[in-house]
Tab-separated table of C-alpha atoms in Angstrom:
chain	number	residue	atom	x	y	z
P	1	UNK	CA	-97.055	7.341	-75.936
P	2	UNK	CA	-100.248	5.803	-77.216
P	3	UNK	CA	-100.073	2.063	-77.321
P	4	UNK	CA	-102.351	-0.062	-79.477
P	5	UNK	CA	-101.786	-3.798	-79.266
P	6	UNK	CA	-103.260	-6.651	-81.258
P	7	UNK	CA	-103.554	-10.175	-79.930
P	8	UNK	CA	-101.604	-11.915	-82.693
P	9	UNK	CA	-99.087	-10.894	-85.353
P	10	UNK	CA	-99.751	-13.994	-87.454
P	11	UNK	CA	-102.783	-16.252	-87.508
P	12	UNK	CA	-103.666	-19.259	-89.655
P	13	UNK	CA	-107.239	-20.520	-89.700
P	14	UNK	CA	-109.326	-22.896	-91.760
P	15	UNK	CA	-112.317	-22.064	-93.896
P	16	UNK	CA	-115.480	-21.974	-91.834
P	17	UNK	CA	-113.789	-21.327	-88.496
P	18	UNK	CA	-114.920	-18.501	-86.253
P	19	UNK	CA	-112.045	-16.068	-85.804
P	20	UNK	CA	-111.550	-13.413	-83.142
P	21	UNK	CA	-109.075	-10.586	-83.571
P	22	UNK	CA	-108.510	-8.534	-80.449
P	23	UNK	CA	-107.309	-4.971	-80.125
P	24	UNK	CA	-106.497	-3.085	-76.929
P	25	UNK	CA	-105.533	0.575	-76.498
P	26	UNK	CA	-104.245	2.199	-73.336
P	27	UNK	CA	-105.078	5.866	-73.950
P	28	UNK	CA	-108.747	5.956	-73.005
P	29	UNK	CA	-109.671	6.709	-76.598
P	30	UNK	CA	-113.334	6.833	-77.521
P	31	UNK	CA	-112.905	5.851	-81.153
P	32	UNK	CA	-111.567	2.536	-82.416
P	33	UNK	CA	-111.314	1.177	-85.933
P	34	UNK	CA	-110.707	-2.020	-87.837
P	35	UNK	CA	-109.151	-1.899	-91.311
P	36	UNK	CA	-107.968	-4.496	-93.717
P	37	UNK	CA	-104.924	-3.825	-95.842
P	38	UNK	CA	-104.448	-5.507	-99.215
P	39	UNK	CA	-101.790	-4.827	-101.869
P	40	UNK	CA	-102.977	-2.286	-104.404
P	41	UNK	CA	-106.105	-1.487	-102.386
P	42	UNK	CA	-104.649	0.418	-99.455
P	43	UNK	CA	-106.554	0.435	-96.174
P	44	UNK	CA	-110.273	-0.145	-96.191
P	45	UNK	CA	-112.439	0.462	-93.152
P	46	UNK	CA	-114.414	-2.539	-91.942
P	47	UNK	CA	-116.078	-1.193	-88.775
P	48	UNK	CA	-115.546	1.516	-86.248
P	49	UNK	CA	-116.812	2.285	-82.779
P	50	UNK	CA	-117.168	5.700	-81.185
P	51	UNK	CA	-118.183	4.477	-77.744
P	52	UNK	CA	-118.703	1.343	-75.687
P	53	UNK	CA	-121.342	-0.890	-77.247
P	54	UNK	CA	-121.617	1.477	-80.226
P	55	UNK	CA	-120.543	0.485	-83.701
P	56	UNK	CA	-120.891	1.661	-87.257
P	57	UNK	CA	-120.266	-0.085	-90.520
P	58	UNK	CA	-117.360	1.016	-92.619
P	59	UNK	CA	-116.883	0.476	-96.311
P	60	UNK	CA	-116.554	-3.325	-96.330
P	61	UNK	CA	-118.474	-4.813	-93.345
P	62	UNK	CA	-119.769	-7.922	-95.099
P	63	UNK	CA	-118.591	-11.119	-93.431
P	64	UNK	CA	-117.452	-9.321	-90.279
P	65	UNK	CA	-118.902	-8.261	-86.964
P	66	UNK	CA	-117.449	-6.389	-84.007
P	67	UNK	CA	-117.789	-6.170	-80.270
P	68	UNK	CA	-116.911	-3.400	-77.873
P	69	UNK	CA	-117.851	-4.272	-74.314
P	70	UNK	CA	-115.096	-2.190	-72.711
P	71	UNK	CA	-113.672	1.120	-73.802
P	72	UNK	CA	-110.136	-0.157	-74.247
P	73	UNK	CA	-110.987	-3.288	-76.243
P	74	UNK	CA	-112.406	-3.666	-79.739
P	75	UNK	CA	-112.823	-7.114	-81.242
P	76	UNK	CA	-113.252	-8.083	-84.870
P	77	UNK	CA	-115.105	-11.321	-85.504
P	78	UNK	CA	-115.143	-13.406	-88.629
P	79	UNK	CA	-118.203	-15.571	-88.123
P	80	UNK	CA	-117.199	-18.117	-90.774
P	81	UNK	CA	-113.784	-17.425	-92.223
P	82	UNK	CA	-113.331	-17.619	-95.962
P	83	UNK	CA	-110.222	-17.583	-98.124
P	84	UNK	CA	-111.037	-14.096	-99.436
P	85	UNK	CA	-110.613	-12.815	-95.893
P	86	UNK	CA	-106.903	-13.616	-95.988
P	87	UNK	CA	-105.392	-10.214	-95.340
P	88	UNK	CA	-103.536	-7.909	-92.983
P	89	UNK	CA	-105.879	-6.496	-90.326
P	90	UNK	CA	-105.038	-3.217	-88.655
P	91	UNK	CA	-106.637	-1.784	-85.567
P	92	UNK	CA	-106.490	1.930	-84.753
P	93	UNK	CA	-107.720	4.249	-82.050
P	94	UNK	CA	-108.260	7.978	-81.685
P	95	UNK	CA	-109.519	10.239	-78.941
P	96	UNK	CA	-112.417	12.618	-79.443
P	97	UNK	CA	-110.197	15.530	-78.712
P	98	UNK	CA	-109.524	18.916	-80.087
P	99	UNK	CA	-108.953	18.820	-83.815
P	100	UNK	CA	-106.408	21.575	-83.496
P	101	UNK	CA	-104.078	19.339	-81.511
P	102	UNK	CA	-101.232	18.565	-83.937
P	103	UNK	CA	-100.911	15.083	-82.504
P	104	UNK	CA	-104.569	14.347	-83.142
P	105	UNK	CA	-104.690	11.377	-85.450
P	106	UNK	CA	-105.410	7.694	-85.524
P	107	UNK	CA	-102.845	5.481	-83.797
P	108	UNK	CA	-102.315	2.049	-85.256
P	109	UNK	CA	-101.543	-1.360	-83.860
P	110	UNK	CA	-98.868	-3.632	-85.384
P	111	UNK	CA	-101.360	-5.594	-87.454
P	112	UNK	CA	-102.474	-9.215	-87.639
P	113	UNK	CA	-101.659	-11.116	-90.791
P	114	UNK	CA	-104.480	-13.630	-91.158
P	115	UNK	CA	-104.285	-16.560	-93.539
P	116	UNK	CA	-107.421	-18.606	-94.167
P	117	UNK	CA	-106.753	-22.003	-95.732
A	1	UNK	CA	-117.767	10.473	-100.809
A	2	UNK	CA	-114.103	11.279	-100.754
A	3	UNK	CA	-111.461	9.544	-102.841
A	4	UNK	CA	-107.695	9.582	-102.464
A	5	UNK	CA	-105.372	8.675	-105.335
A	6	UNK	CA	-101.701	7.808	-105.160
A	7	UNK	CA	-100.495	7.275	-108.709
A	8	UNK	CA	-97.000	5.977	-107.898
A	9	UNK	CA	-97.165	2.377	-106.643
A	10	UNK	CA	-93.379	2.177	-106.227
A	11	UNK	CA	-90.476	4.585	-106.129
A	12	UNK	CA	-86.806	4.336	-105.370
A	13	UNK	CA	-84.155	6.950	-104.748
A	14	UNK	CA	-80.525	7.095	-103.730
A	15	UNK	CA	-79.714	7.824	-100.124
A	16	UNK	CA	-79.345	11.565	-99.384
A	17	UNK	CA	-81.441	12.556	-102.392
A	18	UNK	CA	-84.815	14.280	-102.295
A	19	UNK	CA	-87.968	12.451	-103.305
A	20	UNK	CA	-91.554	13.605	-103.766
A	21	UNK	CA	-94.583	11.363	-103.378
A	22	UNK	CA	-97.773	12.523	-105.018
A	23	UNK	CA	-101.348	12.394	-103.755
A	24	UNK	CA	-104.551	13.822	-105.154
A	25	UNK	CA	-107.970	13.721	-103.589
A	26	UNK	CA	-111.524	14.579	-104.384
A	27	UNK	CA	-113.987	16.144	-101.967
A	28	UNK	CA	-116.796	18.660	-101.923
A	29	UNK	CA	-115.925	19.809	-98.421
A	30	UNK	CA	-114.112	23.033	-97.691
A	31	UNK	CA	-112.563	22.188	-94.333
A	32	UNK	CA	-110.746	18.923	-93.780
A	33	UNK	CA	-107.439	17.363	-92.813
A	34	UNK	CA	-104.854	15.524	-94.859
A	35	UNK	CA	-102.295	13.077	-93.540
A	36	UNK	CA	-99.237	11.149	-94.622
A	37	UNK	CA	-98.624	7.881	-92.827
A	38	UNK	CA	-95.514	5.716	-92.976
A	39	UNK	CA	-95.521	1.930	-92.603
A	40	UNK	CA	-91.976	0.522	-92.359
A	41	UNK	CA	-91.481	-3.147	-93.256
A	42	UNK	CA	-93.060	-5.329	-90.552
A	43	UNK	CA	-93.578	-2.347	-88.299
A	44	UNK	CA	-96.401	-0.188	-87.081
A	45	UNK	CA	-97.969	2.548	-89.156
A	46	UNK	CA	-97.139	5.991	-87.823
A	47	UNK	CA	-98.147	9.531	-88.656
A	48	UNK	CA	-95.541	11.479	-90.615
A	49	UNK	CA	-97.259	14.808	-91.094
A	50	UNK	CA	-100.695	16.383	-91.217
A	51	UNK	CA	-102.141	19.461	-92.882
A	52	UNK	CA	-105.245	21.444	-92.029
A	53	UNK	CA	-107.041	22.582	-95.171
A	54	UNK	CA	-107.799	26.012	-93.745
A	55	UNK	CA	-104.092	26.717	-93.341
A	56	UNK	CA	-102.306	28.109	-96.363
A	57	UNK	CA	-98.883	27.419	-94.939
A	58	UNK	CA	-97.477	24.036	-95.840
A	59	UNK	CA	-96.736	21.730	-92.917
A	60	UNK	CA	-93.153	20.673	-92.206
A	61	UNK	CA	-91.668	18.105	-89.846
A	62	UNK	CA	-87.885	18.042	-89.950
A	63	UNK	CA	-86.955	16.459	-93.307
A	64	UNK	CA	-90.589	15.979	-94.304
A	65	UNK	CA	-92.672	18.698	-95.891
A	66	UNK	CA	-95.831	18.892	-97.927
A	67	UNK	CA	-96.926	20.864	-100.945
A	68	UNK	CA	-100.617	21.466	-100.384
A	69	UNK	CA	-102.497	22.874	-103.367
A	70	UNK	CA	-106.108	23.192	-102.267
A	71	UNK	CA	-107.544	24.354	-105.568
A	72	UNK	CA	-105.836	21.520	-107.413
A	73	UNK	CA	-106.681	19.062	-104.596
A	74	UNK	CA	-103.097	17.951	-104.464
A	75	UNK	CA	-101.074	16.984	-101.395
A	76	UNK	CA	-97.541	15.796	-102.125
A	77	UNK	CA	-94.914	14.727	-99.602
A	78	UNK	CA	-91.307	15.765	-100.002
A	79	UNK	CA	-88.571	13.892	-98.176
A	80	UNK	CA	-85.257	15.712	-98.114
A	81	UNK	CA	-81.873	14.108	-97.455
A	82	UNK	CA	-83.466	10.671	-97.622
A	83	UNK	CA	-82.209	8.007	-95.225
A	84	UNK	CA	-82.311	4.215	-95.264
A	85	UNK	CA	-84.874	4.337	-92.469
A	86	UNK	CA	-87.271	6.129	-94.793
A	87	UNK	CA	-87.811	2.874	-96.690
A	88	UNK	CA	-91.505	2.125	-96.150
A	89	UNK	CA	-95.001	2.178	-97.563
A	90	UNK	CA	-96.433	5.683	-97.504
A	91	UNK	CA	-100.147	6.291	-97.382
A	92	UNK	CA	-101.952	9.540	-98.003
A	93	UNK	CA	-105.234	9.954	-96.112
A	94	UNK	CA	-108.164	12.371	-95.990
A	95	UNK	CA	-110.047	13.173	-92.794
A	96	UNK	CA	-113.216	15.206	-92.176
A	97	UNK	CA	-113.277	18.336	-90.060
A	98	UNK	CA	-116.292	17.574	-87.955
A	99	UNK	CA	-116.992	15.320	-85.055
A	100	UNK	CA	-119.303	12.386	-85.403
A	101	UNK	CA	-117.618	11.027	-88.490
A	102	UNK	CA	-114.141	9.841	-87.701
A	103	UNK	CA	-113.527	7.973	-90.927
A	104	UNK	CA	-110.262	8.379	-92.733
A	105	UNK	CA	-110.063	7.612	-96.436
A	106	UNK	CA	-106.717	6.180	-97.524
A	107	UNK	CA	-104.947	6.006	-100.834
A	108	UNK	CA	-103.477	2.777	-102.174
A	109	UNK	CA	-99.975	3.597	-101.009
A	110	UNK	CA	-96.513	4.182	-102.482
A	111	UNK	CA	-93.710	1.764	-101.700
A	112	UNK	CA	-90.545	3.836	-101.299
A	113	UNK	CA	-87.121	2.229	-101.308
A	114	UNK	CA	-84.013	4.169	-100.345
A	115	UNK	CA	-80.951	2.748	-102.068
A	116	UNK	CA	-77.615	2.870	-100.199
């Protein structure tokens, strides 16, 4: 089974702090993603990476950056946390495999619920 | 750009009944994938079922089936013989059919509660 883990389930930070959210996958997947999930808004893509040291902006990248130094690890960084970044953050990974594989999809981590005070 | 709309924020149904969750989407592409994901309370999001747009046959996975209407751009999820473990948030998602763009577009979700 694919396993995607996130460093914390719950995190409380103060406004202005630098925050690191870590995600690790054990399936040698090329693609990794960071989403935020808010009630009534669904999942919105922040950043994704299709290879080591490669990254692309998603739909809401403002206020975030990412780092992918190793294939299995994808970090989301909040340079200066703000209260409007209080949210649930979900990491996902997917292999660049054959689209016809019925199991081909994004696999999600358990999420980090971040509160910024 | 693609959009995915789930018009039912919340639903509830008695255990053992059948429930249908609706999803519509908008795209100019001809080939793509559609997904239903389930997020149980405080648990990980998992794939329920997926549908390839080029396939006319509706996908089924045990008690879960879809009604895919390509012309109408509709992709509903039917859960038969609902169980308490089906209580969750359900998200519909659209995915492209080409490599190089791995983005999924999600709907806003439907919170489904199964009543004992």
